[in-house]
PDB file of C-alpha atoms in Angstrom:
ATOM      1  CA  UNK A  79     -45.019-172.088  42.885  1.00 66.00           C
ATOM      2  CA  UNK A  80     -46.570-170.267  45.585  1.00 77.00           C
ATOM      3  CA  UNK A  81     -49.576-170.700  47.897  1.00 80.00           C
ATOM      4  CA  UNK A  82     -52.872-169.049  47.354  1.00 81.00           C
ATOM      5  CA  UNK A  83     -54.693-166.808  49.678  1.00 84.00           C
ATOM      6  CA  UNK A  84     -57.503-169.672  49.038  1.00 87.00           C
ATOM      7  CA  UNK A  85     -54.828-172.278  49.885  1.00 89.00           C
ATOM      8  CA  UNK A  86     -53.856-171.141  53.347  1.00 92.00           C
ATOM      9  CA  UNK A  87     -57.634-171.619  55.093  1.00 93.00           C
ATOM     10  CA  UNK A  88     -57.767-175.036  53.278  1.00 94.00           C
ATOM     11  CA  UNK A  89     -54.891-176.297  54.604  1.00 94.00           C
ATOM     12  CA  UNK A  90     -55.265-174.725  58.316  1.00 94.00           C
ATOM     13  CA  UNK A  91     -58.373-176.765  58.214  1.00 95.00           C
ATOM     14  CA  UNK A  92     -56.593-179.544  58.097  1.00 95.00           C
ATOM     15  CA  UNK A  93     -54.976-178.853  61.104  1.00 95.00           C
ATOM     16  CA  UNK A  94     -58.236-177.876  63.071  1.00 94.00           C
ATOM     17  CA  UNK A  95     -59.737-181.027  61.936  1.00 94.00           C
ATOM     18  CA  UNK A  96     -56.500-183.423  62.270  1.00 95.00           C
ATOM     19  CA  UNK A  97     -58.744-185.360  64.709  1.00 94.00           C
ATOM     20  CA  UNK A  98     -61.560-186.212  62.734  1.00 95.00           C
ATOM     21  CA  UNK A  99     -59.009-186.868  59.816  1.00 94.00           C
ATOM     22  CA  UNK A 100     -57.686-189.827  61.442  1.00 94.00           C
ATOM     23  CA  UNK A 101     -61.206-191.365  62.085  1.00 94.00           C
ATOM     24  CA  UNK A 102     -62.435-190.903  59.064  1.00 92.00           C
ATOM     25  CA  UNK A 103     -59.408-192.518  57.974  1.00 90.00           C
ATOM     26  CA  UNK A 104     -60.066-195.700  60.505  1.00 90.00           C
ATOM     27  CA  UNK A 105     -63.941-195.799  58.853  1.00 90.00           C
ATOM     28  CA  UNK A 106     -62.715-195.932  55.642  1.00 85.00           C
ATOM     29  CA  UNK A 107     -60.100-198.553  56.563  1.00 84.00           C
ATOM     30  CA  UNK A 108     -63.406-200.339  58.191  1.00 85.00           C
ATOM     31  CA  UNK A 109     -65.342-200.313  54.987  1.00 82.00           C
ATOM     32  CA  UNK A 110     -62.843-201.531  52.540  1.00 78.00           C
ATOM     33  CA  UNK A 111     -62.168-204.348  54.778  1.00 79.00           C
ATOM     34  CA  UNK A 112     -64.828-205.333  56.574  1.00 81.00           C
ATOM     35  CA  UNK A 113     -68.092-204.419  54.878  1.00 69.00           C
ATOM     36  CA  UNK A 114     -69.226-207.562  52.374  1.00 66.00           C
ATOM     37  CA  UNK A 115     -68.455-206.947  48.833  1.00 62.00           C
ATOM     38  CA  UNK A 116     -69.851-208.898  46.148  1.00 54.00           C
ATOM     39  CA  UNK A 117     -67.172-208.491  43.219  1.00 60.00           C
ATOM     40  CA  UNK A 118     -67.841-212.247  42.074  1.00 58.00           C
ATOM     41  CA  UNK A 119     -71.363-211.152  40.313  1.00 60.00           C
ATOM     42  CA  UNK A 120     -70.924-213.880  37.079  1.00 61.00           C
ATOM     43  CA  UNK A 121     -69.481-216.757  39.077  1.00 58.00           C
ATOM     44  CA  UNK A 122     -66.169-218.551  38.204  1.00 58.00           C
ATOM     45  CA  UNK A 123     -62.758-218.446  39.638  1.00 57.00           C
ATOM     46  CA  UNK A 124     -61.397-215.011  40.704  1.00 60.00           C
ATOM     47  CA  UNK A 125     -57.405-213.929  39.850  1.00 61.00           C
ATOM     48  CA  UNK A 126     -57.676-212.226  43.065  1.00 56.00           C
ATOM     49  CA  UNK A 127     -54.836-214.005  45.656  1.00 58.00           C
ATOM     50  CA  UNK A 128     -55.690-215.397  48.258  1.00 65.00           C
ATOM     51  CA  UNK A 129     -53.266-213.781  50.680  1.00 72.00           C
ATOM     52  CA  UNK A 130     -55.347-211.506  53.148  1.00 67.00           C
ATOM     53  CA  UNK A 131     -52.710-210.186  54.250  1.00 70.00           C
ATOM     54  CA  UNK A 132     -51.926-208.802  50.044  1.00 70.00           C
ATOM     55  CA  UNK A 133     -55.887-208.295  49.538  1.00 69.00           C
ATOM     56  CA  UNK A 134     -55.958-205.784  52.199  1.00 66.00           C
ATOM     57  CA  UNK A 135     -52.820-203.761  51.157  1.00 68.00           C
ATOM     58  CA  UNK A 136     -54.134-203.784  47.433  1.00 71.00           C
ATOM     59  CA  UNK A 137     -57.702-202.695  48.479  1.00 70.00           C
ATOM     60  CA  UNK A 138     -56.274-199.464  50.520  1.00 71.00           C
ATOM     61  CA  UNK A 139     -54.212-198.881  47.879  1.00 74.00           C
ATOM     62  CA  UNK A 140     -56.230-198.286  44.878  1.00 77.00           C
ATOM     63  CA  UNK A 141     -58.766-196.322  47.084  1.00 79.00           C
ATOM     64  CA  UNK A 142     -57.859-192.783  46.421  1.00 85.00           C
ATOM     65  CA  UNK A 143     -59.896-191.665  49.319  1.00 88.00           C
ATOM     66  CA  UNK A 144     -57.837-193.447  52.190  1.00 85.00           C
ATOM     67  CA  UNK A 145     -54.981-192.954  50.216  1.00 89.00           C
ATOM     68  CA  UNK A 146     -55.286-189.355  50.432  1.00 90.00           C
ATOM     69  CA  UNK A 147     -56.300-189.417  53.922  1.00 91.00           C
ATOM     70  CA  UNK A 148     -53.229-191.261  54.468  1.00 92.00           C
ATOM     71  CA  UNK A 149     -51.193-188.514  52.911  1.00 93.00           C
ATOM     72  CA  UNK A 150     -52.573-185.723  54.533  1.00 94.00           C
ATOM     73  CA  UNK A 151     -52.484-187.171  58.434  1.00 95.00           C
ATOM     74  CA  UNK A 152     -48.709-188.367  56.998  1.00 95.00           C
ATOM     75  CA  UNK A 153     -47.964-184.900  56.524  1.00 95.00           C
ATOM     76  CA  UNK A 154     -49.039-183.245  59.527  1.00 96.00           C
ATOM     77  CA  UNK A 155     -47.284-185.674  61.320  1.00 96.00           C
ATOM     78  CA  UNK A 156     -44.334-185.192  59.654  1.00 96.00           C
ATOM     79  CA  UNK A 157     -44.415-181.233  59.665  1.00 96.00           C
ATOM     80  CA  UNK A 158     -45.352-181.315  63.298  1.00 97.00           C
ATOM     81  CA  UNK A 159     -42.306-183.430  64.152  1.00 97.00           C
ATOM     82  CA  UNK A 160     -39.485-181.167  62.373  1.00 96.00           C
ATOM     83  CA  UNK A 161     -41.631-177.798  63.948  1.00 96.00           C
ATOM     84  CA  UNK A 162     -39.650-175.357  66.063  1.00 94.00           C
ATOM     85  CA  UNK A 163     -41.054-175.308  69.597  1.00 93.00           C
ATOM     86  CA  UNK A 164     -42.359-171.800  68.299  1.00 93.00           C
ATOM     87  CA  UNK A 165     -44.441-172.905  65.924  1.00 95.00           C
ATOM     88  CA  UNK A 166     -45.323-176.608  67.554  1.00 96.00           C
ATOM     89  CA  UNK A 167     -46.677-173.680  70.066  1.00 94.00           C
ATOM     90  CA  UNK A 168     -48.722-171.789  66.793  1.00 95.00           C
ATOM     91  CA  UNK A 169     -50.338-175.571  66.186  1.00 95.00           C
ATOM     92  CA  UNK A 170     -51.296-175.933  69.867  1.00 94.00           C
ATOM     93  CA  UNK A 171     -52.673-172.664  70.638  1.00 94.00           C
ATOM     94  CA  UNK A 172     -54.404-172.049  66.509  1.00 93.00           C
ATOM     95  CA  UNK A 173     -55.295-175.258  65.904  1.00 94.00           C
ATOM     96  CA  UNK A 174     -55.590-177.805  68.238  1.00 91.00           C
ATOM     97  CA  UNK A 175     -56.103-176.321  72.288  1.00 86.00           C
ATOM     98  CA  UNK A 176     -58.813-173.819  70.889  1.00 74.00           C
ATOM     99  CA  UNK A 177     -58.470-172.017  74.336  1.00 75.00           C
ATOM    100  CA  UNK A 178     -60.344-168.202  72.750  1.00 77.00           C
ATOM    101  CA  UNK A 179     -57.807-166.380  75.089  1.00 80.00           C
ATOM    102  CA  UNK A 180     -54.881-167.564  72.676  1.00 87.00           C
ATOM    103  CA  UNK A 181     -56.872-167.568  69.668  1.00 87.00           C
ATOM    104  CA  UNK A 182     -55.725-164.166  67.517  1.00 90.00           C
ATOM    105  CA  UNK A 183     -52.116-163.645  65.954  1.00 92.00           C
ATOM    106  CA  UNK A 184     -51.167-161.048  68.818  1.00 93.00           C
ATOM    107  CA  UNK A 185     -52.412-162.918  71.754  1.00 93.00           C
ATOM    108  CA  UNK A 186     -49.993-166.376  70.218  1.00 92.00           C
ATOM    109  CA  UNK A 187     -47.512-163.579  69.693  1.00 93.00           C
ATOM    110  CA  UNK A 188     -47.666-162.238  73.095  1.00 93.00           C
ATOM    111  CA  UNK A 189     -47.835-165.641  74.372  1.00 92.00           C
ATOM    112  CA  UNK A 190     -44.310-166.822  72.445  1.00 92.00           C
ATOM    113  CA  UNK A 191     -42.745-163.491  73.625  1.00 93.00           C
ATOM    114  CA  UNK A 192     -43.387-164.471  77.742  1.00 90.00           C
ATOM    115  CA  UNK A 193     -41.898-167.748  77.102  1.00 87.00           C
ATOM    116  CA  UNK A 194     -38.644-166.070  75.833  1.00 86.00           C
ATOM    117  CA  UNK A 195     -35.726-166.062  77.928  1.00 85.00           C
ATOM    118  CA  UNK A 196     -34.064-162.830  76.189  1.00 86.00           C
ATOM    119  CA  UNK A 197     -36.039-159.592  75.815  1.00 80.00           C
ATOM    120  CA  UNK A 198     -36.909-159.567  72.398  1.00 87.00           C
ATOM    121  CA  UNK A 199     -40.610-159.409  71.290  1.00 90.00           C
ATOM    122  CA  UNK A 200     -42.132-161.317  68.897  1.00 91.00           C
ATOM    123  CA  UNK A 201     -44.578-159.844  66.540  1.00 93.00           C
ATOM    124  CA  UNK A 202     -48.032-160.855  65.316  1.00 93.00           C
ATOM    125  CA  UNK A 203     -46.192-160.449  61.437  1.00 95.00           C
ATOM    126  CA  UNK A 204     -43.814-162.823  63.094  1.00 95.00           C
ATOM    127  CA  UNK A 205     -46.556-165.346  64.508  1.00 95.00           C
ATOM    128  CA  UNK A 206     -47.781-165.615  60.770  1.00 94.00           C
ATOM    129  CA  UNK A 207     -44.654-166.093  58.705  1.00 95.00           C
ATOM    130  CA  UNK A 208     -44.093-168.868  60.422  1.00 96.00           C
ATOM    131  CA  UNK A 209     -47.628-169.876  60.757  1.00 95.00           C
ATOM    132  CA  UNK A 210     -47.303-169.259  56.507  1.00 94.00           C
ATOM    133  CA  UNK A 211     -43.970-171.812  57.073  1.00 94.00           C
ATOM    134  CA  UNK A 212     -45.858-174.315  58.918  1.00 96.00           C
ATOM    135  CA  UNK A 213     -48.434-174.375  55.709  1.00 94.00           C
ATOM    136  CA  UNK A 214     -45.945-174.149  53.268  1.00 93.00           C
ATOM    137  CA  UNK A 215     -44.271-177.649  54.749  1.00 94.00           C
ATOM    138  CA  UNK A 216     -47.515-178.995  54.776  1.00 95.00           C
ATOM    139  CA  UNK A 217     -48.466-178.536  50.884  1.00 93.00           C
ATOM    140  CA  UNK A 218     -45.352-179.632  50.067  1.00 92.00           C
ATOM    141  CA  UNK A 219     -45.631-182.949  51.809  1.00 92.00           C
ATOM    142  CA  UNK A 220     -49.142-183.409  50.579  1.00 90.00           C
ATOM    143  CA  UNK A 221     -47.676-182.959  47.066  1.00 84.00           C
ATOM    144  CA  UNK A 222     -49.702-179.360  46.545  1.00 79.00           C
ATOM    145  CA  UNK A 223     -46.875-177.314  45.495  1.00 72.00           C
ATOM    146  CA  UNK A 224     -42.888-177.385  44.547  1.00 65.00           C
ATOM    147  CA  UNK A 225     -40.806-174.771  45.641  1.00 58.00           C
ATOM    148  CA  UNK A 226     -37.614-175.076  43.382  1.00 52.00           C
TER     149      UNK A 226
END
């Protein structure tokens, strides 16, 4: 299965907003543990256990919003830590530094050529396969798309 031309910008925005990703993830945390629930409407004795410790692990688990949250900040971290210094480079200057010097494929491809210690040149086309890499790794740790 491939990626989609809608894909791509969906999942660079991930990376933009990796950030805000892990607060939001912290706020949810904060409201499935802290805010005051009433699940005991009728009265009587709940099944629940009375572990915190397993209450808290079984309320951020069935919550399919933190748990994808979870997943998603997962695999950035995880595709950021196996990157090439090339394309750890592609996340810094695309995605996270947002200097608008190194913004566009050719400047980042200019930019990887300088650090270079041979003479070859590194093409914008270049710059974006692996920036197309870099997304690929990251739908397939999210659990987008299988590439048999």
């Amino acid at each position: 299965m491939k990626l989609g031309k809608a894909d791509i910008p969906k999942l660079e925005e991930y990376w933009i907003n990796y950030d805000e990703l892990k607060g939001q993830l912290a706020y949810r945390r904060y409201e499935l543990l802290y805010q005051p629930q009433d699940t005991n409407v009728g009265g009587g004795k709940s099944n629940i256990t009375s572990s915190p410790v397993e209450n808290e692990v079984i309320k951020l688990h069935k919550d399919n919003k933190y748990r994808n949250l979870q997943a998603t900040i997962q695999a950035i971290e995880d595709v950021y830590r196996v990157a090439t210094e090339e394309q750890k480079a592609i996340i810094h200057y695309r995605y996270w530094e947002r200097d608008l010097l190194i913004y566009e494929w050719e400047d980042i491809a200019h930019e990887l050529t300088k650090r270079r210690s041979d003479d070859k040149v590194i093409s914008q086309y270049s710059v974006i396969r692996m920036r197309n890499q870099i997304m690929r790794n990251t739908a397939k740790q999210i659990g987008w798309i299988h590439f048999d």
